[in-house]
C-alpha positions as a printed NumPy array, in Angstrom:
array([[ 12.769, -27.385, -58.105],
       [ 11.246, -24.086, -57.529],
       [ 13.619, -21.185, -56.08 ],
       [ 10.227, -20.229, -54.176],
       [ 11.126, -22.872, -51.646],
       [ 14.453, -21.515, -50.83 ],
       [ 14.956, -19.518, -47.433],
       [ 15.275, -15.531, -47.795],
       [ 18.922, -14.534, -47.132],
       [ 19.387, -13.529, -43.772],
       [ 19.861,  -9.632, -43.535],
       [ 23.704,  -8.523, -43.312],
       [ 24.43 ,  -7.932, -39.437],
       [ 25.114,  -4.676, -38.303],
       [ 27.53 ,  -3.365, -35.801],
       [ 28.565,  -0.095, -34.594],
       [ 31.878,   1.668, -33.551],
       [ 31.877,   4.671, -31.427],
       [ 35.072,   6.354, -30.859],
       [ 34.996,   8.011, -27.471],
       [ 38.591,   8.534, -27.042],
       [ 38.873,  12.384, -27.589],
       [ 39.495,  14.89 , -24.693],
       [ 37.008,  17.348, -26.185],
       [ 38.727,  20.449, -25.365],
       [ 36.145,  23.074, -27.091],
       [ 34.054,  22.013, -24.268],
       [ 36.214,  23.375, -21.591],
       [ 38.245,  21.481, -18.648],
       [ 37.126,  18.976, -16.918],
       [ 36.024,  15.263, -17.564],
       [ 36.612,  13.925, -21.428],
       [ 33.38 ,  14.994, -23.723],
       [ 31.938,  11.544, -24.067],
       [ 31.701,  11.411, -20.136],
       [ 30.235,  14.647, -19.926],
       [ 26.722,  14.476, -18.467],
       [ 23.274,  15.229, -20.023],
       [ 20.151,  15.087, -18.348],
       [ 22.08 ,  13.616, -15.29 ],
       [ 23.512,  10.306, -17.864],
       [ 26.846,  10.79 , -19.895],
       [ 26.626,  11.644, -23.357],
       [ 28.527,   8.387, -24.142],
       [ 25.465,   6.242, -22.771],
       [ 22.741,   8.42 , -24.654],
       [ 24.991,   7.769, -27.966],
       [ 25.306,   3.855, -27.229],
       [ 21.36 ,   3.767, -26.459],
       [ 20.826,   5.943, -29.864],
       [ 22.512,   3.286, -31.889],
       [ 21.497,   0.299, -29.872],
       [ 17.698,   1.45 , -30.302],
       [ 17.988,   0.29 , -33.938],
       [ 16.943,  -3.426, -33.981],
       [ 19.43 ,  -4.015, -37.046],
       [ 22.264,  -3.176, -34.586],
       [ 23.446,  -6.264, -32.734],
       [ 26.968,  -4.747, -31.379],
       [ 28.468,  -1.633, -30.148],
       [ 32.126,  -1.211, -30.113],
       [ 32.833,   1.592, -27.777],
       [ 36.687,   2.724, -28.182],
       [ 37.575,   4.335, -24.934],
       [ 40.39 ,   6.424, -23.713],
       [ 43.364,   3.764, -23.177],
       [ 43.307,   4.865, -19.26 ],
       [ 39.682,   4.933, -19.309],
       [ 38.681,   1.682, -20.676],
       [ 37.622,   0.163, -16.927],
       [ 36.063,   3.5  , -16.366],
       [ 33.771,   3.057, -19.57 ],
       [ 33.215,  -0.608, -19.078],
       [ 31.693,   0.113, -15.384],
       [ 29.708,   3.034, -16.864],
       [ 28.008,   0.501, -19.4  ],
       [ 27.338,  -1.654, -16.742],
       [ 25.584,   0.626, -14.559],
       [ 22.944,   2.082, -17.241],
       [ 20.07 ,   0.215, -18.553],
       [ 21.017,  -0.815, -22.289],
       [ 19.053,  -3.162, -24.532],
       [ 19.731,  -6.991, -23.787],
       [ 19.708,  -7.997, -27.349],
       [ 22.579,  -5.924, -28.164],
       [ 25.973,  -6.918, -27.316],
       [ 28.619,  -4.373, -25.989],
       [ 32.254,  -4.365, -26.27 ],
       [ 34.845,  -1.654, -24.876],
       [ 38.332,  -1.298, -26.598],
       [ 41.06 ,   1.168, -25.778],
       [ 41.894,   3.742, -28.458],
       [ 44.592,   5.559, -30.484],
       [ 45.944,   8.815, -30.804],
       [ 43.831,  10.13 , -33.178],
       [ 40.157,   9.323, -34.275],
       [ 41.282,   7.57 , -37.364],
       [ 43.513,   5.557, -34.909],
       [ 40.279,   4.521, -32.861],
       [ 38.266,   3.947, -35.44 ],
       [ 40.692,   1.211, -36.846],
       [ 41.053,  -0.472, -33.607],
       [ 37.172,  -0.332, -33.091],
       [ 37.154,  -2.149, -36.312],
       [ 39.918,  -4.72 , -35.545],
       [ 37.889,  -5.516, -32.689],
       [ 34.787,  -6.759, -34.654],
       [ 34.088, -10.402, -35.003],
       [ 33.655, -12.08 , -38.199],
       [ 29.942, -11.99 , -39.397],
       [ 29.169,  -8.352, -39.26 ],
       [ 28.911,  -6.963, -42.698],
       [ 27.712,  -3.516, -42.007],
       [ 29.602,  -0.91 , -39.788],
       [ 28.512,   2.231, -38.561],
       [ 30.718,   4.995, -37.152],
       [ 29.094,   7.049, -34.787],
       [ 30.227,  10.283, -32.806],
       [ 29.837,   9.896, -29.351],
       [ 29.298,  13.716, -29.02 ],
       [ 26.211,  13.107, -31.374],
       [ 23.709,  11.784, -28.29 ],
       [ 20.401,  12.778, -29.699],
       [ 20.618,  11.138, -33.104],
       [ 16.973,   9.574, -33.593],
       [ 16.75 ,   5.647, -34.758],
       [ 15.198,   6.77 , -37.948],
       [ 18.309,   8.134, -38.712],
       [ 20.126,   5.18 , -38.039],
       [ 17.899,   2.821, -39.87 ],
       [ 18.023,   5.117, -43.134],
       [ 21.797,   4.58 , -43.02 ],
       [ 21.436,   0.77 , -42.399],
       [ 18.783,   0.397, -44.961],
       [ 20.94 ,   2.351, -47.897],
       [ 24.104,  -0.118, -47.138],
       [ 21.817,  -2.996, -47.42 ],
       [ 20.703,  -1.758, -50.72 ],
       [ 24.229,  -1.852, -52.03 ],
       [ 25.9  ,   1.731, -51.385],
       [ 29.546,   1.244, -50.282],
       [ 29.572,   4.242, -47.932],
       [ 26.132,   6.315, -46.718],
       [ 26.131,   9.493, -44.707],
       [ 23.317,  11.53 , -43.086],
       [ 23.435,  15.126, -43.852],
       [ 21.472,  18.489, -43.865],
       [ 21.15 ,  21.257, -46.203],
       [ 23.147,  24.38 , -45.041],
       [ 20.783,  27.211, -43.405],
       [ 23.675,  29.578, -43.587],
       [ 25.468,  30.747, -46.912],
       [ 29.   ,  29.544, -46.783],
       [ 32.375,  31.745, -47.829],
       [ 35.476,  30.209, -48.747],
       [ 37.962,  32.489, -47.455],
       [ 42.097,  32.789, -47.475],
       [ 42.611,  32.059, -43.785],
       [ 44.384,  34.952, -41.512],
       [ 47.969,  34.264, -40.579],
       [ 47.165,  35.919, -37.296],
       [ 43.72 ,  34.603, -35.752],
       [ 40.993,  37.185, -35.316],
       [ 42.467,  39.149, -38.577],
       [ 40.011,  40.208, -41.35 ],
       [ 40.247,  37.235, -43.845],
       [ 39.439,  37.921, -47.609],
       [ 36.647,  35.921, -49.403],
       [ 38.059,  33.817, -52.09 ],
       [ 34.772,  32.275, -53.391],
       [ 30.901,  31.451, -52.369],
       [ 30.11 ,  28.177, -53.04 ],
       [ 26.471,  27.35 , -54.38 ],
       [ 24.64 ,  26.597, -51.222],
       [ 22.282,  24.345, -52.851],
       [ 24.964,  21.646, -53.548],
       [ 26.213,  21.732, -49.857],
       [ 25.501,  19.722, -46.959],
       [ 26.457,  19.244, -43.408],
       [ 27.365,  15.868, -42.574],
       [ 26.456,  14.056, -39.533],
       [ 26.718,  10.745, -37.965],
       [ 26.119,   7.556, -37.711],
       [ 28.217,   6.975, -41.132],
       [ 27.318,   3.38 , -42.657],
       [ 29.655,   1.326, -44.636],
       [ 29.968,  -1.966, -46.186],
       [ 32.648,  -3.598, -43.85 ],
       [ 34.974,  -4.638, -46.425],
       [ 35.041,  -1.233, -47.828],
       [ 35.882,   0.327, -44.703],
       [ 38.771,  -1.924, -44.008],
       [ 40.123,  -1.244, -47.038],
       [ 40.076,   2.402, -46.641],
       [ 41.57 ,   2.559, -43.503],
       [ 44.587,   0.029, -44.619],
       [ 45.184,   2.301, -47.675],
       [ 44.346,   6.049, -46.745],
       [ 47.039,   7.787, -44.292],
       [ 47.076,  11.541, -43.53 ],
       [ 44.399,  13.871, -42.348],
       [ 41.   ,  12.997, -42.717],
       [ 37.848,  14.527, -40.743],
       [ 35.553,  11.562, -41.574],
       [ 35.718,   8.   , -42.478],
       [ 33.29 ,   8.437, -45.505],
       [ 36.101,  10.838, -46.778],
       [ 38.369,   7.918, -46.715],
       [ 36.321,   5.984, -48.694],
       [ 36.075,   8.857, -51.526],
       [ 39.566,   8.971, -51.549],
       [ 40.22 ,   5.289, -52.664],
       [ 37.791,   6.109, -55.197],
       [ 34.169,   4.766, -54.371],
       [ 30.889,   6.847, -54.399],
       [ 29.469,   7.905, -50.664],
       [ 25.741,   8.85 , -50.504],
       [ 23.687,  11.041, -48.705],
       [ 20.598,  10.478, -46.949],
       [ 18.614,  12.812, -44.977],
       [ 19.744,  13.819, -41.523],
       [ 18.159,  15.313, -38.492],
       [ 18.421,  18.488, -36.789],
       [ 18.755,  16.501, -33.329],
       [ 21.778,  14.672, -34.603],
       [ 24.185,  17.892, -34.007],
       [ 27.409,  17.735, -32.592],
       [ 27.709,  18.741, -28.903],
       [ 31.   ,  20.593, -28.926],
       [ 30.675,  23.725, -27.635],
       [ 28.982,  24.866, -23.984],
       [ 25.957,  26.34 , -25.978],
       [ 25.582,  22.912, -27.748],
       [ 25.196,  21.503, -24.292],
       [ 22.301,  23.925, -23.631],
       [ 20.339,  23.167, -26.588],
       [ 21.141,  19.439, -25.896],
       [ 19.496,  19.676, -22.699],
       [ 16.656,  21.407, -23.856],
       [ 16.024,  18.552, -26.627],
       [ 16.147,  16.354, -24.095],
       [ 13.855,  17.834, -21.533],
       [ 11.339,  18.226, -24.458],
       [ 11.659,  14.389, -25.24 ],
       [ 10.927,  13.203, -21.676],
       [  7.724,  15.515, -21.515],
       [  6.52 ,  14.151, -24.888],
       [  7.533,  10.743, -23.853],
       [  6.218,  10.743, -20.228],
       [  9.45 ,   9.317, -18.842]])
């Protein structure tokens, strides 16, 4: 019998984990960063919608502050979200790493690709999300969207007192450097193994995969996927959102 008669395998199902349990101290006092509003809507809702805009993403797990789980559930219920996507809210941990692990633990069976996305990147375009998923589908164990650096970077010897002059140690070759964004995409089993194996301080999940000896690949990021960390970032995000609304007519 010819193999042509066999049905094509179903594409791997994709879930997204959004750790949103942090306080966001650099934006100043007030609500947790993920709950700050952008164009009148919490940043977290923008981030959830951005991931759910991908037709490949059928589950979004939001990892909330432990004391704010009910509030985040109410937020999700109060805003229009795609009906084809399932949503789950789970309490987070003390660190981002713990929160991502708790989000991973909450994933049901049957999801082979996992995206991890910063709630503070509310404006990531769906094309970037899809590009990350596609690279994992094509066999990469870990994928990060990234941009070339506009500025020259210096490695310095950190000053003992903040604000003091710092001697330059080296100037890395800018052409080899990239600024990494999210969502980062993973083969689920790889990410689970990384979280079970790697301890200590890590700044992103892809770095954990690097530590277990696997190759992480980069796909082009997008300038609108920037992280809203400081008050000026919020001004820029409002401007991007206003331009989108003008262009999209809503």
